[in-house]
Short mmCIF file of C-alpha atoms in Angstrom, two decimals:
data_model
loop_
_atom_site.label_atom_id
_atom_site.label_comp_id
_atom_site.label_asym_id
_atom_site.label_seq_id
_atom_site.Cartn_x
_atom_site.Cartn_y
_atom_site.Cartn_z
CA UNK A 1 59.55 -24.43 -30.92
CA UNK A 2 61.14 -21.56 -29.04
CA UNK A 3 60.07 -20.32 -25.64
CA UNK A 4 59.87 -16.59 -25.17
CA UNK A 5 59.81 -14.72 -21.92
CA UNK A 6 56.87 -12.50 -21.16
CA UNK A 7 57.57 -8.82 -21.76
CA UNK A 8 58.93 -7.00 -18.72
CA UNK A 9 56.45 -4.97 -16.72
CA UNK A 10 56.47 -1.39 -17.79
CA UNK A 11 57.26 1.35 -15.32
CA UNK A 12 53.64 2.48 -15.62
CA UNK A 13 52.31 -0.97 -14.66
CA UNK A 14 54.68 -1.16 -11.71
CA UNK A 15 53.56 2.29 -10.52
CA UNK A 16 49.91 1.29 -10.95
CA UNK A 17 50.45 -1.86 -8.88
CA UNK A 18 52.26 0.10 -6.19
CA UNK A 19 49.50 2.73 -6.15
CA UNK A 20 46.92 -0.01 -5.75
CA UNK A 21 48.77 -1.43 -2.77
CA UNK A 22 48.91 2.01 -1.15
CA UNK A 23 45.20 2.56 -1.85
CA UNK A 24 44.29 -0.76 -0.20
CA UNK A 25 46.31 0.27 2.83
CA UNK A 26 44.70 3.70 2.93
CA UNK A 27 41.26 2.13 2.82
CA UNK A 28 41.94 0.24 6.02
CA UNK A 29 43.68 -3.00 5.24
CA UNK A 30 42.59 -5.50 7.80
CA UNK A 31 44.50 -8.51 8.85
CA UNK A 32 42.80 -11.25 10.76
CA UNK A 33 45.14 -12.89 13.20
CA UNK A 34 44.44 -16.56 12.65
CA UNK A 35 44.95 -18.40 15.88
CA UNK A 36 44.75 -15.15 17.83
CA UNK A 37 48.29 -14.07 18.68
CA UNK A 38 48.60 -13.01 22.31
CA UNK A 39 48.86 -9.26 22.75
CA UNK A 40 52.38 -8.27 23.82
CA UNK A 41 53.01 -7.56 27.48
CA UNK A 42 53.03 -3.78 27.55
CA UNK A 43 52.83 -1.02 30.12
CA UNK A 44 50.94 2.02 28.86
CA UNK A 45 51.90 5.30 30.57
CA UNK A 46 48.78 7.45 30.45
CA UNK A 47 48.59 11.23 30.17
CA UNK A 48 47.61 11.54 33.85
CA UNK A 49 50.82 9.73 34.85
CA UNK A 50 49.12 6.46 35.80
CA UNK A 51 49.92 3.24 34.02
CA UNK A 52 47.98 0.30 32.69
CA UNK A 53 49.27 -3.07 31.52
CA UNK A 54 47.92 -5.53 29.01
CA UNK A 55 47.32 -7.87 31.96
CA UNK A 56 45.00 -5.22 33.49
CA UNK A 57 42.87 -5.41 30.34
CA UNK A 58 42.09 -9.13 30.53
CA UNK A 59 38.33 -9.64 30.65
CA UNK A 60 37.70 -6.60 28.42
CA UNK A 61 37.51 -6.20 24.66
CA UNK A 62 40.20 -3.62 23.95
CA UNK A 63 41.05 -1.44 20.98
CA UNK A 64 44.69 -0.31 20.92
CA UNK A 65 45.18 2.52 18.42
CA UNK A 66 48.62 3.80 17.39
CA UNK A 67 48.30 7.39 16.18
CA UNK A 68 49.94 10.80 15.92
CA UNK A 69 48.62 14.35 16.14
CA UNK A 70 50.24 15.07 12.75
CA UNK A 71 48.51 12.14 11.03
CA UNK A 72 45.50 13.37 9.04
CA UNK A 73 43.78 9.96 9.02
CA UNK A 74 44.34 9.60 12.77
CA UNK A 75 42.74 12.95 13.51
CA UNK A 76 39.86 12.12 11.14
CA UNK A 77 39.08 8.80 12.85
CA UNK A 78 39.20 10.11 16.45
CA UNK A 79 35.50 11.11 16.61
CA UNK A 80 34.56 7.58 15.45
CA UNK A 81 36.85 6.02 18.05
CA UNK A 82 35.33 8.26 20.73
CA UNK A 83 31.73 7.42 19.79
CA UNK A 84 32.57 3.70 19.58
CA UNK A 85 34.12 3.83 23.04
CA UNK A 86 31.11 5.69 24.46
CA UNK A 87 28.74 3.20 22.83
CA UNK A 88 30.38 0.05 24.25
CA UNK A 89 32.29 1.05 27.40
CA UNK A 90 29.51 -0.03 29.79
CA UNK A 91 29.65 -3.52 28.24
CA UNK A 92 33.32 -4.12 29.00
CA UNK A 93 35.01 -2.31 26.11
CA UNK A 94 38.20 -0.28 26.47
CA UNK A 95 40.18 1.97 24.13
CA UNK A 96 43.79 3.03 24.48
CA UNK A 97 45.17 5.57 22.00
CA UNK A 98 48.96 5.23 21.95
CA UNK A 99 50.74 8.35 20.67
CA UNK A 100 53.84 7.55 18.62
CA UNK A 101 57.28 8.31 20.04
CA UNK A 102 57.87 11.24 17.65
CA UNK A 103 54.68 13.02 18.78
CA UNK A 104 55.52 15.80 21.27
CA UNK A 105 53.78 15.02 24.60
CA UNK A 106 52.48 18.61 24.85
CA UNK A 107 50.75 18.22 21.48
CA UNK A 108 49.21 14.91 22.54
CA UNK A 109 47.95 16.40 25.81
CA UNK A 110 46.54 19.45 24.01
CA UNK A 111 44.81 17.24 21.43
CA UNK A 112 43.28 14.96 24.06
CA UNK A 113 42.06 17.88 26.17
CA UNK A 114 40.68 20.07 23.38
CA UNK A 115 38.90 17.10 21.75
CA UNK A 116 37.77 15.80 25.17
CA UNK A 117 38.79 12.26 24.29
CA UNK A 118 36.77 9.97 26.56
CA UNK A 119 39.22 7.06 26.49
CA UNK A 120 42.73 6.46 27.78
CA UNK A 121 45.61 8.13 25.93
CA UNK A 122 49.14 6.82 26.38
CA UNK A 123 52.55 8.18 25.43
CA UNK A 124 55.10 5.86 23.82
CA UNK A 125 58.12 8.11 24.39
CA UNK A 126 60.69 5.40 23.65
CA UNK A 127 58.89 3.61 20.81
CA UNK A 128 59.04 0.42 22.86
CA UNK A 129 55.28 -0.20 22.74
CA UNK A 130 55.06 0.30 18.96
CA UNK A 131 58.03 -2.06 18.58
CA UNK A 132 56.40 -4.73 20.76
CA UNK A 133 53.12 -4.54 18.82
CA UNK A 134 54.71 -5.52 15.51
CA UNK A 135 57.10 -2.63 14.91
CA UNK A 136 54.26 -0.22 14.11
CA UNK A 137 55.43 2.58 11.82
CA UNK A 138 52.26 3.47 9.87
CA UNK A 139 49.52 5.43 11.57
CA UNK A 140 46.80 4.79 12.28
CA UNK A 141 47.39 1.14 13.09
CA UNK A 142 44.76 -0.39 15.33
CA UNK A 143 44.49 -3.74 17.09
CA UNK A 144 41.32 -5.30 18.48
CA UNK A 145 42.04 -7.61 21.41
CA UNK A 146 39.55 -10.08 22.87
CA UNK A 147 38.77 -10.70 26.56
CA UNK A 148 41.45 -13.41 26.73
CA UNK A 149 44.16 -10.96 25.59
CA UNK A 150 44.48 -12.29 22.06
CA UNK A 151 44.72 -10.04 19.00
CA UNK A 152 41.69 -10.69 16.81
CA UNK A 153 42.16 -8.05 14.11
CA UNK A 154 44.73 -5.53 12.93
CA UNK A 155 43.71 -2.51 10.91
CA UNK A 156 46.12 -0.30 8.97
CA UNK A 157 44.22 2.86 8.18
CA UNK A 158 40.75 3.77 9.34
CA UNK A 159 38.52 0.75 10.05
CA UNK A 160 35.11 0.49 8.40
CA UNK A 161 32.75 1.44 11.24
CA UNK A 162 29.95 -1.09 10.73
CA UNK A 163 32.34 -4.03 10.44
CA UNK A 164 34.29 -2.83 13.49
CA UNK A 165 31.11 -2.48 15.56
CA UNK A 166 29.90 -5.93 14.46
CA UNK A 167 33.19 -7.50 15.51
CA UNK A 168 33.18 -5.65 18.85
CA UNK A 169 29.64 -6.89 19.54
CA UNK A 170 30.62 -10.47 18.71
CA UNK A 171 33.65 -10.27 21.01
CA UNK A 172 31.64 -8.68 23.86
CA UNK A 173 29.07 -11.50 23.59
CA UNK A 174 31.77 -14.17 24.07
CA UNK A 175 32.54 -15.50 27.53
#
């Protein structure tokens, strides 16, 4: 009895598998952070020149969104991020949109002003913040952090709104 190897995957099957992986990512791949990894110690330099640290955010549920003005998905999700922030901010919810290092600061400022973004917008001129948060390269990449400063969820791509809101409500209800 001879043993034969399975036939090699065709180029078409490999491309189909790769396309599927990209599609899953584009649909908002979510990664639960089992055990709740502590959010990295970061200092966010905001558009108004002030700064905010991750330590300042303890006691709040915080969404940290890495984005770029040239990212179509990022621009598309901004109205949802703004309405989510407006909906929950009075309950102890914060949003920080971190512009990637390659995004010209003047473009970021123009975008934030013309869209009247209601939440904090930070510049990551050096790429240090993106590096600290898991070497973020794909935008949008979003982290949801609980009141204790632990990362609860990571989204690559636009989050599904209902599921995001449900998770925010659960985290706001926790002590």
